[in-house]
CSV table of C-alpha atoms and ligand atoms in Angstrom, one decimal:
chain,number,residue,atom,x,y,z
A,24,MET,CA,0.5,2.9,115.6
A,25,ASN,CA,2.5,2.8,118.9
A,26,ARG,CA,5.6,4.4,118.1
A,27,LYS,CA,7.6,7.3,119.4
A,28,ALA,CA,9.7,9.3,117.1
A,29,SER,CA,12.2,11.7,117.5
A,30,ILE,CA,12.4,14.5,114.9
A,31,LEU,CA,15.5,16.5,114.1
A,32,GLY,CA,15.1,19.7,111.7
A,33,SER,CA,11.3,19.6,112.6
A,34,THR,CA,10.9,22.8,111.1
A,35,GLY,CA,12.3,22.2,108.0
A,36,SER,CA,10.4,20.8,105.0
A,37,ILE,CA,10.4,17.3,105.6
A,38,GLY,CA,10.6,17.8,109.1
A,39,THR,CA,7.2,19.7,108.9
A,40,GLN,CA,5.7,16.9,106.7
A,41,SER,CA,7.0,14.0,109.0
A,42,LEU,CA,5.3,15.6,111.4
A,43,GLU,CA,2.0,15.8,109.6
A,44,VAL,CA,2.3,12.2,109.2
A,45,CYS,CA,2.9,11.3,112.8
A,46,GLU,CA,0.0,13.1,113.6
A,47,LYS,CA,-2.2,11.1,110.7
A,48,HIS,CA,-0.8,7.9,112.1
A,49,GLY,CA,-0.4,8.3,116.0
A,50,ILE,CA,3.2,8.4,116.2
A,51,GLN,CA,4.1,10.0,119.4
A,52,ILE,CA,6.8,12.5,119.8
A,53,THR,CA,9.4,12.3,122.2
A,54,ALA,CA,11.6,15.5,121.0
A,55,LEU,CA,11.7,17.8,118.3
A,56,ALA,CA,14.9,19.7,117.1
A,57,ALA,CA,15.5,22.8,115.0
A,58,HIS,CA,18.2,24.8,113.8
A,59,SER,CA,17.4,28.5,114.7
A,60,SER,CA,13.4,28.8,113.9
A,61,THR,CA,11.8,29.4,117.5
A,62,GLU,CA,9.0,30.5,116.4
A,63,LEU,CA,7.9,27.6,114.2
A,64,LEU,CA,9.4,25.3,117.1
A,65,GLU,CA,7.2,26.7,119.7
A,66,GLN,CA,4.3,26.2,117.8
A,67,GLN,CA,5.0,22.4,117.1
A,68,ALA,CA,6.2,22.1,120.7
A,69,ARG,CA,2.9,22.9,121.7
A,70,LYS,CA,1.3,21.1,119.3
A,71,PHE,CA,3.0,17.6,119.6
A,72,HIS,CA,3.9,17.5,123.2
A,73,PRO,CA,7.4,16.5,123.2
A,74,GLU,CA,9.6,15.7,126.2
A,75,TYR,CA,12.5,17.7,125.0
A,76,VAL,CA,12.7,20.1,122.5
A,77,GLY,CA,16.6,21.3,120.8
A,78,ILE,CA,17.7,24.1,119.3
A,79,TYR,CA,20.9,24.1,117.6
A,80,ASN,CA,21.9,27.9,117.5
A,81,GLU,CA,22.8,28.5,120.8
A,82,SER,CA,21.9,32.2,120.6
A,83,LYS,CA,18.4,31.3,120.3
A,84,TYR,CA,18.4,29.1,123.9
A,85,THR,CA,17.1,31.8,126.4
A,86,GLU,CA,14.4,32.7,123.6
A,87,LEU,CA,13.0,29.4,123.1
A,88,LYS,CA,13.2,28.6,126.9
A,89,GLU,CA,11.1,31.8,127.4
A,90,ARG,CA,8.6,31.1,125.0
A,91,LEU,CA,8.2,27.6,126.7
A,92,ALA,CA,8.5,28.8,130.2
A,93,ASP,CA,4.8,27.7,130.7
A,94,THR,CA,5.3,24.1,129.9
A,95,ASN,CA,7.4,21.3,131.2
A,96,ILE,CA,9.1,20.7,128.3
A,97,LYS,CA,13.0,20.6,128.5
A,98,VAL,CA,14.7,23.0,126.5
A,99,LEU,CA,18.2,21.9,125.2
A,100,CYS,CA,20.8,23.1,122.6
A,101,GLY,CA,23.8,23.4,120.2
A,102,MET,CA,25.3,20.2,119.0
A,103,GLU,CA,25.0,18.8,122.9
A,104,GLY,CA,21.4,19.3,122.7
A,105,LEU,CA,21.0,17.5,119.2
A,106,CYS,CA,22.9,14.2,120.5
A,107,GLU,CA,21.3,14.2,123.4
A,108,ILE,CA,17.9,14.1,121.9
A,109,ALA,CA,19.4,11.4,119.2
A,110,ALA,CA,19.8,9.1,122.1
A,111,LEU,CA,16.9,9.4,124.1
A,112,PRO,CA,15.9,5.8,125.5
A,113,GLN,CA,12.1,6.7,125.4
A,114,SER,CA,12.2,7.2,121.2
A,115,ASP,CA,12.1,4.1,118.9
A,116,ILE,CA,13.4,6.1,115.5
A,117,VAL,CA,15.1,9.2,115.1
A,118,LEU,CA,14.3,11.1,112.2
A,119,ASN,CA,17.1,13.0,110.7
A,120,SER,CA,16.4,15.7,108.7
A,121,VAL,CA,18.4,18.5,109.6
A,122,VAL,CA,20.5,20.4,106.2
A,123,GLY,CA,24.3,19.8,106.4
A,124,MET,CA,26.9,18.1,107.9
A,125,VAL,CA,25.6,19.4,111.4
A,126,GLY,CA,23.5,16.0,111.1
A,127,LEU,CA,26.6,13.4,111.1
A,128,LEU,CA,27.5,13.2,114.8
A,129,PRO,CA,23.6,13.1,116.1
A,130,THR,CA,23.2,10.0,113.2
A,131,LEU,CA,26.1,8.5,114.7
A,132,THR,CA,25.2,9.3,118.5
A,133,ALA,CA,21.6,7.5,117.4
A,134,ILE,CA,23.1,4.7,116.2
A,135,GLU,CA,25.6,4.1,119.1
A,136,ALA,CA,22.1,4.7,121.3
A,137,GLY,CA,20.8,1.5,119.4
A,138,LYS,CA,18.0,3.9,117.4
A,139,ASP,CA,16.7,2.9,114.1
A,140,ILE,CA,17.0,5.8,111.8
A,141,ALA,CA,14.8,7.9,109.3
A,142,LEU,CA,17.5,9.4,107.0
A,143,ALA,CA,16.7,12.2,105.4
A,144,ASN,CA,20.0,14.3,105.7
A,145,LYS,CA,22.3,13.3,102.9
A,146,GLU,CA,26.0,14.3,104.6
A,147,THR,CA,25.5,11.6,106.8
A,148,LEU,CA,25.9,9.0,104.4
A,149,VAL,CA,27.9,11.3,101.9
A,150,ALA,CA,30.7,12.6,104.5
A,151,GLY,CA,30.5,9.8,107.0
A,152,GLY,CA,29.3,6.7,105.2
A,153,GLU,CA,32.1,4.4,105.9
A,154,LEU,CA,31.5,5.3,109.8
A,155,VAL,CA,27.5,5.3,109.8
A,156,THR,CA,27.4,1.9,108.0
A,157,ALA,CA,29.7,0.1,109.8
A,158,LEU,CA,28.3,1.2,112.8
A,159,ALA,CA,24.9,0.4,112.3
A,160,LYS,CA,25.7,-3.2,111.4
A,161,GLU,CA,27.7,-3.5,114.5
A,162,LYS,CA,24.8,-1.9,116.5
A,163,GLY,CA,21.9,-4.0,114.2
A,164,VAL,CA,20.4,-0.4,113.6
A,165,LYS,CA,18.2,0.0,110.7
A,166,ILE,CA,18.4,3.2,108.6
A,167,TYR,CA,15.3,3.4,106.4
A,168,PRO,CA,15.9,6.0,103.7
A,169,VAL,CA,13.2,9.1,103.4
A,170,ASP,CA,14.7,10.8,100.2
A,171,SER,CA,12.2,9.7,97.1
A,172,GLU,CA,14.7,7.8,95.4
A,173,HIS,CA,16.3,5.6,98.0
A,174,SER,CA,13.3,5.1,99.4
A,175,ALA,CA,12.4,3.9,96.0
A,176,ILE,CA,15.2,1.5,95.8
A,177,PHE,CA,14.5,0.1,99.0
A,178,GLN,CA,11.3,-0.5,98.2
A,179,CYS,CA,12.2,-2.5,95.1
A,180,LEU,CA,14.7,-4.3,96.6
A,181,GLN,CA,11.7,-5.9,99.5
A,182,GLY,CA,10.8,-9.5,98.9
A,183,ASN,CA,14.3,-9.8,96.5
A,184,LYS,CA,17.3,-11.3,97.4
A,185,ARG,CA,19.6,-8.7,97.7
A,186,SER,CA,22.5,-10.7,95.9
A,187,GLN,CA,20.5,-11.1,92.6
A,188,LEU,CA,20.9,-7.3,92.5
A,189,SER,CA,23.2,-6.2,89.4
A,190,LYS,CA,22.2,-2.3,89.3
A,191,VAL,CA,20.1,0.2,90.3
A,192,ILE,CA,19.0,2.9,88.5
A,193,LEU,CA,18.5,6.4,90.4
A,194,THR,CA,16.0,8.9,88.5
A,195,ALA,CA,16.7,12.6,88.3
A,196,SER,CA,14.6,15.4,87.6
A,197,GLY,CA,17.5,17.1,85.5
A,198,GLY,CA,16.4,20.4,87.7
A,199,PRO,CA,15.3,23.9,86.4
A,200,PHE,CA,18.5,23.7,84.0
A,201,PHE,CA,18.1,20.5,81.9
A,202,GLY,CA,19.0,20.9,78.6
A,203,LYS,CA,21.2,24.2,78.9
A,204,SER,CA,24.7,24.7,77.6
A,205,TYR,CA,27.2,25.2,80.3
A,206,ASP,CA,26.9,28.8,77.9
A,207,ASP,CA,23.5,29.0,78.9
A,208,LEU,CA,24.5,28.5,82.9
A,209,ARG,CA,26.6,31.6,83.1
A,210,SER,CA,23.5,34.1,83.3
A,211,VAL,CA,21.7,31.9,85.7
A,212,THR,CA,20.3,34.1,88.7
A,213,LYS,CA,19.8,33.4,91.9
A,214,ALA,CA,15.8,33.4,91.6
A,215,ASP,CA,16.1,31.3,88.5
A,216,ALA,CA,18.1,28.5,90.5
A,217,LEU,CA,15.3,28.9,93.3
A,218,LYS,CA,12.8,27.4,90.9
A,219,HIS,CA,12.4,23.8,91.1
A,220,PRO,CA,9.7,22.1,88.7
A,221,ASN,CA,8.4,19.2,90.8
A,222,TRP,CA,9.4,19.3,94.7
A,223,ASP,CA,9.1,22.2,97.2
A,224,MET,CA,12.3,22.1,99.3
A,225,GLY,CA,14.6,23.9,101.4
A,226,ASN,CA,17.1,26.7,99.6
A,227,LYS,CA,20.6,24.5,99.8
A,228,ILE,CA,18.5,21.3,98.7
A,229,THR,CA,16.9,23.4,95.9
A,230,ILE,CA,20.4,24.9,94.7
A,231,ASP,CA,21.9,21.5,94.9
A,232,SER,CA,19.2,20.5,92.6
A,233,ALA,CA,19.5,22.8,89.9
A,234,THR,CA,24.0,21.9,90.0
A,235,LEU,CA,22.9,18.4,90.1
A,236,MET,CA,24.8,18.0,93.2
A,237,ASN,CA,21.7,16.6,94.8
A,238,LYS,CA,21.8,13.6,92.4
A,239,GLY,CA,25.8,13.0,92.9
A,240,LEU,CA,25.5,13.5,96.9
A,241,GLU,CA,22.2,10.9,96.3
A,242,PHE,CA,24.9,8.6,94.1
A,243,ILE,CA,27.2,8.5,96.9
A,244,GLU,CA,24.4,7.5,99.5
A,245,ALA,CA,23.2,5.0,97.2
A,246,LYS,CA,26.6,3.2,97.6
A,247,TRP,CA,26.6,3.5,101.1
A,248,LEU,CA,22.9,2.5,101.6
A,249,PHE,CA,22.9,-0.4,99.3
A,250,ASP,CA,26.4,-1.2,99.5
A,251,LEU,CA,27.1,-1.2,95.7
A,252,ASP,CA,29.8,-0.4,93.7
A,253,PRO,CA,29.3,3.1,91.8
A,254,ASP,CA,29.9,1.3,88.4
A,255,GLN,CA,26.6,-0.5,90.0
A,256,ILE,CA,24.8,3.1,89.8
A,257,GLU,CA,23.2,4.6,86.6
A,258,ILE,CA,21.9,8.1,86.6
A,259,VAL,CA,18.7,8.7,84.4
A,260,VAL,CA,16.8,11.8,83.4
A,261,HIS,CA,13.4,12.0,84.4
A,262,ARG,CA,11.4,15.1,84.1
A,263,GLN,CA,7.9,14.1,85.2
A,264,SER,CA,9.4,12.5,89.0
A,265,VAL,CA,7.1,9.8,89.1
A,266,VAL,CA,8.8,6.9,88.5
A,267,HIS,CA,11.3,7.2,91.8
A,268,SER,CA,14.1,5.0,90.9
A,269,ALA,CA,14.3,1.6,90.1
A,270,VAL,CA,16.3,-1.6,90.1
A,271,GLU,CA,17.8,-4.1,88.1
A,272,TYR,CA,18.5,-7.9,89.2
A,273,ASP,CA,20.5,-10.6,87.9
A,274,ASP,CA,17.9,-11.7,85.3
A,275,TYR,CA,17.6,-7.9,83.7
A,276,SER,CA,13.9,-7.6,85.0
A,277,VAL,CA,13.6,-4.2,86.4
A,278,ILE,CA,11.4,-3.1,89.4
A,279,ALA,CA,10.2,0.5,89.8
A,280,GLN,CA,8.4,2.4,92.3
A,281,LEU,CA,6.1,4.9,91.1
A,282,GLY,CA,4.1,7.5,92.7
A,283,VAL,CA,3.1,11.2,92.9
A,284,PRO,CA,5.8,13.4,93.3
A,285,ASP,CA,5.3,14.4,97.1
A,286,MET,CA,7.7,13.5,100.5
A,287,LYS,CA,4.9,12.4,102.6
A,288,ILE,CA,4.7,8.7,100.7
A,289,PRO,CA,8.4,8.0,101.1
A,290,ILE,CA,8.2,9.9,105.0
A,291,GLN,CA,5.2,7.6,105.8
A,292,TYR,CA,7.2,4.3,104.3
A,293,ALA,CA,10.5,5.2,106.8
A,294,LEU,CA,8.5,5.8,109.7
A,295,LEU,CA,6.0,3.2,109.9
A,296,TYR,CA,8.0,0.9,108.0
A,297,PRO,CA,6.7,-2.2,107.0
A,298,GLU,CA,2.7,-1.3,106.9
A,299,ARG,CA,1.5,0.4,104.0
A,300,VAL,CA,-1.5,2.9,104.9
A,301,PRO,CA,-3.3,5.4,102.2
A,302,CYS,CA,-1.0,8.6,102.1
A,303,PRO,CA,-2.7,12.1,101.9
A,304,THR,CA,-1.0,12.7,98.7
A,305,GLY,CA,-3.6,10.7,97.0
A,306,ARG,CA,-3.1,8.1,94.0
A,307,LEU,CA,-1.0,8.2,91.1
A,308,SER,CA,-3.0,8.5,87.3
A,309,LEU,CA,-0.9,7.4,84.8
A,310,THR,CA,-3.0,8.5,82.2
A,311,GLU,CA,-3.0,12.1,83.5
A,312,TYR,CA,0.7,11.9,83.0
A,313,GLY,CA,0.4,10.2,79.3
A,314,SER,CA,3.9,9.6,78.6
A,315,LEU,CA,6.9,9.5,80.9
A,316,THR,CA,10.3,10.4,79.3
A,317,PHE,CA,14.0,8.9,80.2
A,318,GLU,CA,17.3,10.6,78.9
A,319,LYS,CA,21.1,10.5,79.8
A,320,PRO,CA,22.4,13.6,82.4
A,321,ASP,CA,25.0,16.0,80.7
A,322,TYR,CA,28.0,15.1,83.0
A,323,GLU,CA,30.4,18.0,80.9
A,324,THR,CA,27.2,21.1,81.8
A,325,PHE,CA,26.7,19.8,85.6
A,326,LYS,CA,30.3,19.6,87.0
A,327,CYS,CA,28.9,18.9,90.2
A,328,LEU,CA,27.7,15.9,89.3
A,329,SER,CA,30.7,14.6,87.7
A,330,ALA,CA,32.7,15.8,90.4
A,331,ALA,CA,30.3,13.5,92.9
A,332,ILE,CA,31.0,10.4,91.1
A,333,GLU,CA,34.5,10.9,91.0
A,334,ALA,CA,34.9,11.7,94.5
A,335,ILE,CA,33.1,8.1,95.7
A,336,LYS,CA,35.3,6.3,93.0
A,337,ARG,CA,37.9,7.4,94.3
A,338,GLY,CA,37.2,7.0,98.1
A,339,GLY,CA,38.5,8.3,101.2
A,340,ALA,CA,38.3,11.8,102.1
A,341,TYR,CA,37.1,12.7,98.8
A,342,PRO,CA,33.2,12.7,99.0
A,343,CYS,CA,33.2,14.7,102.3
A,344,LEU,CA,35.5,17.1,100.6
A,345,VAL,CA,33.2,17.5,97.5
A,346,ASN,CA,30.4,17.9,99.9
A,347,SER,CA,31.9,20.5,102.5
A,348,ALA,CA,33.2,22.5,99.5
A,349,ASN,CA,30.0,22.6,97.7
A,350,GLU,CA,28.3,23.5,101.1
A,351,GLU,CA,30.6,26.7,101.3
A,352,ALA,CA,30.1,27.0,97.8
A,353,VAL,CA,26.4,27.5,97.9
A,354,ARG,CA,26.3,29.7,100.6
A,355,ALA,CA,28.5,31.9,98.9
A,356,PHE,CA,26.2,31.5,95.6
A,357,LEU,CA,22.8,32.4,98.0
A,358,ASN,CA,25.0,35.4,99.7
A,359,ASP,CA,25.3,36.9,96.0
A,360,GLU,CA,29.3,36.0,96.6
A,361,ILE,CA,29.8,33.9,93.3
A,362,SER,CA,28.1,33.2,90.3
A,363,PHE,CA,26.2,29.9,89.7
A,364,ILE,CA,28.6,28.3,87.7
A,365,SER,CA,31.5,29.3,89.9
A,366,ILE,CA,30.0,26.1,92.3
A,367,GLY,CA,30.7,23.4,90.0
A,368,GLU,CA,34.0,24.9,89.3
A,369,ILE,CA,34.6,25.0,93.1
A,370,VAL,CA,33.6,21.7,93.8
A,371,SER,CA,35.7,20.1,91.1
A,372,SER,CA,38.5,21.6,91.6
A,373,VAL,CA,39.0,19.9,95.1
A,374,LEU,CA,39.4,16.7,93.5
A,375,ASP,CA,42.5,18.2,92.0
A,376,GLU,CA,44.0,20.4,94.9
A,377,PHE,CA,43.2,17.4,97.6
A,378,LYS,CA,45.6,14.4,98.0
A,379,PRO,CA,44.3,11.4,98.7
A,380,SER,CA,43.5,10.5,102.7
A,381,GLU,CA,41.4,8.4,104.7
A,382,ILE,CA,38.0,8.6,106.7
A,383,ARG,CA,38.6,6.3,110.3
A,384,SER,CA,37.0,8.6,112.7
A,385,TYR,CA,34.7,11.4,113.1
A,386,ASP,CA,37.5,13.3,113.4
A,387,ASP,CA,38.6,12.5,110.5
A,388,VAL,CA,35.6,13.4,108.8
A,389,MET,CA,35.7,16.8,110.8
A,390,LYS,CA,39.1,17.5,109.6
A,391,ALA,CA,38.4,17.1,105.7
A,392,ASP,CA,35.4,19.4,106.3
A,393,SER,CA,37.4,22.4,107.7
A,394,ALA,CA,39.8,21.6,105.1
A,395,ALA,CA,37.7,22.0,102.0
A,396,ARG,CA,35.6,25.0,103.6
A,397,ALA,CA,39.1,26.6,104.3
A,398,TYR,CA,40.0,26.0,100.5
A,399,VAL,CA,36.7,27.1,99.3
A,400,ARG,CA,36.9,30.6,101.5
A,401,GLU,CA,40.0,31.5,100.3
A,402,LYS,CA,39.5,30.3,97.0
A,403,ILE,CA,36.0,33.1,96.8
A,404,GLY,CA,38.1,35.5,98.2
A,405,VAL,CA,40.7,35.2,95.0
A,406,CYS,CA,37.9,35.5,93.1
A,407,ALA,CA,36.4,38.3,94.2
A,408,GLN,CA,39.5,40.6,94.1
B,237,MG,MG1,15.7,13.0,96.2
């Protein structure tokens, strides 16, 4: 495979798995970037010999530069560094797996530079869906979804007419608190919330899976990735995470993509598209599972999920507002400042607190982002008193 990739967020869960995929299939690494994990980034740089490495946290720049002083790897830092890496002419594809809003500007920069994108950063499409999809269309850039659900939908769309797609069925594992009542959730601790039954992920995404915000964000992403109306997206709880999502066509044929719950399959598909080659995850054995179950989500208990859906139905800045409010609320929960159920309460309250506004530029996204964060911090301050 004569492909060159740059990986943003290389030290995270998706990033490290992506590097395994690149190693296995001979994809050359042009650049690697991470938030602050200098030690792992150094190891990766020594192993994959990129031309550039970037560290988002500027206070780690000197340390990283010293670590790599005996190499000829160029070290960059900050948002500027991430964006420079995103636009490098040497790479064919940019895999963006950074966590949070930080991912949006590098995605826009990569698209502007005509790079195809393997997208694992949810916030890119949640907060800037209109901007990102319009720019990608203008530049003729392809966005390959890395998330298992969107990869599944993307796979189910191959070889069929997009105009005959009637809806998509987005599956959800339901998280560790599926079946619990709102009252049950009052006593949830950080340790409870950080356990996930099927997937091994970073802390932010694990909490988002427990609140079902993750599914809400995926709902919004699906709308933008596949140009859907929110009414065309159905969420189905499927505890086994074997059916990664499905699509329904006008003839009511439903086509699903199945596989073992392992991110290497969608990562590999995004990086090697359209090739299909054996994945180290191994085969799915349906008889080992025996039965697969499908249930409706509980929108009353999981307030983040309903808030995210309502946000994309309203459009404008609302998806960005709920996403940024969620980032702040999750951060506060992980810092033991608020309870688990407060996350959902805070995220839904954004819909009442903010008046409709449009997103026409990156600055509009940033304004909505800081307004939502300021609102949440103030609210948390009030709660704590
Ligand atoms: Mg997912």
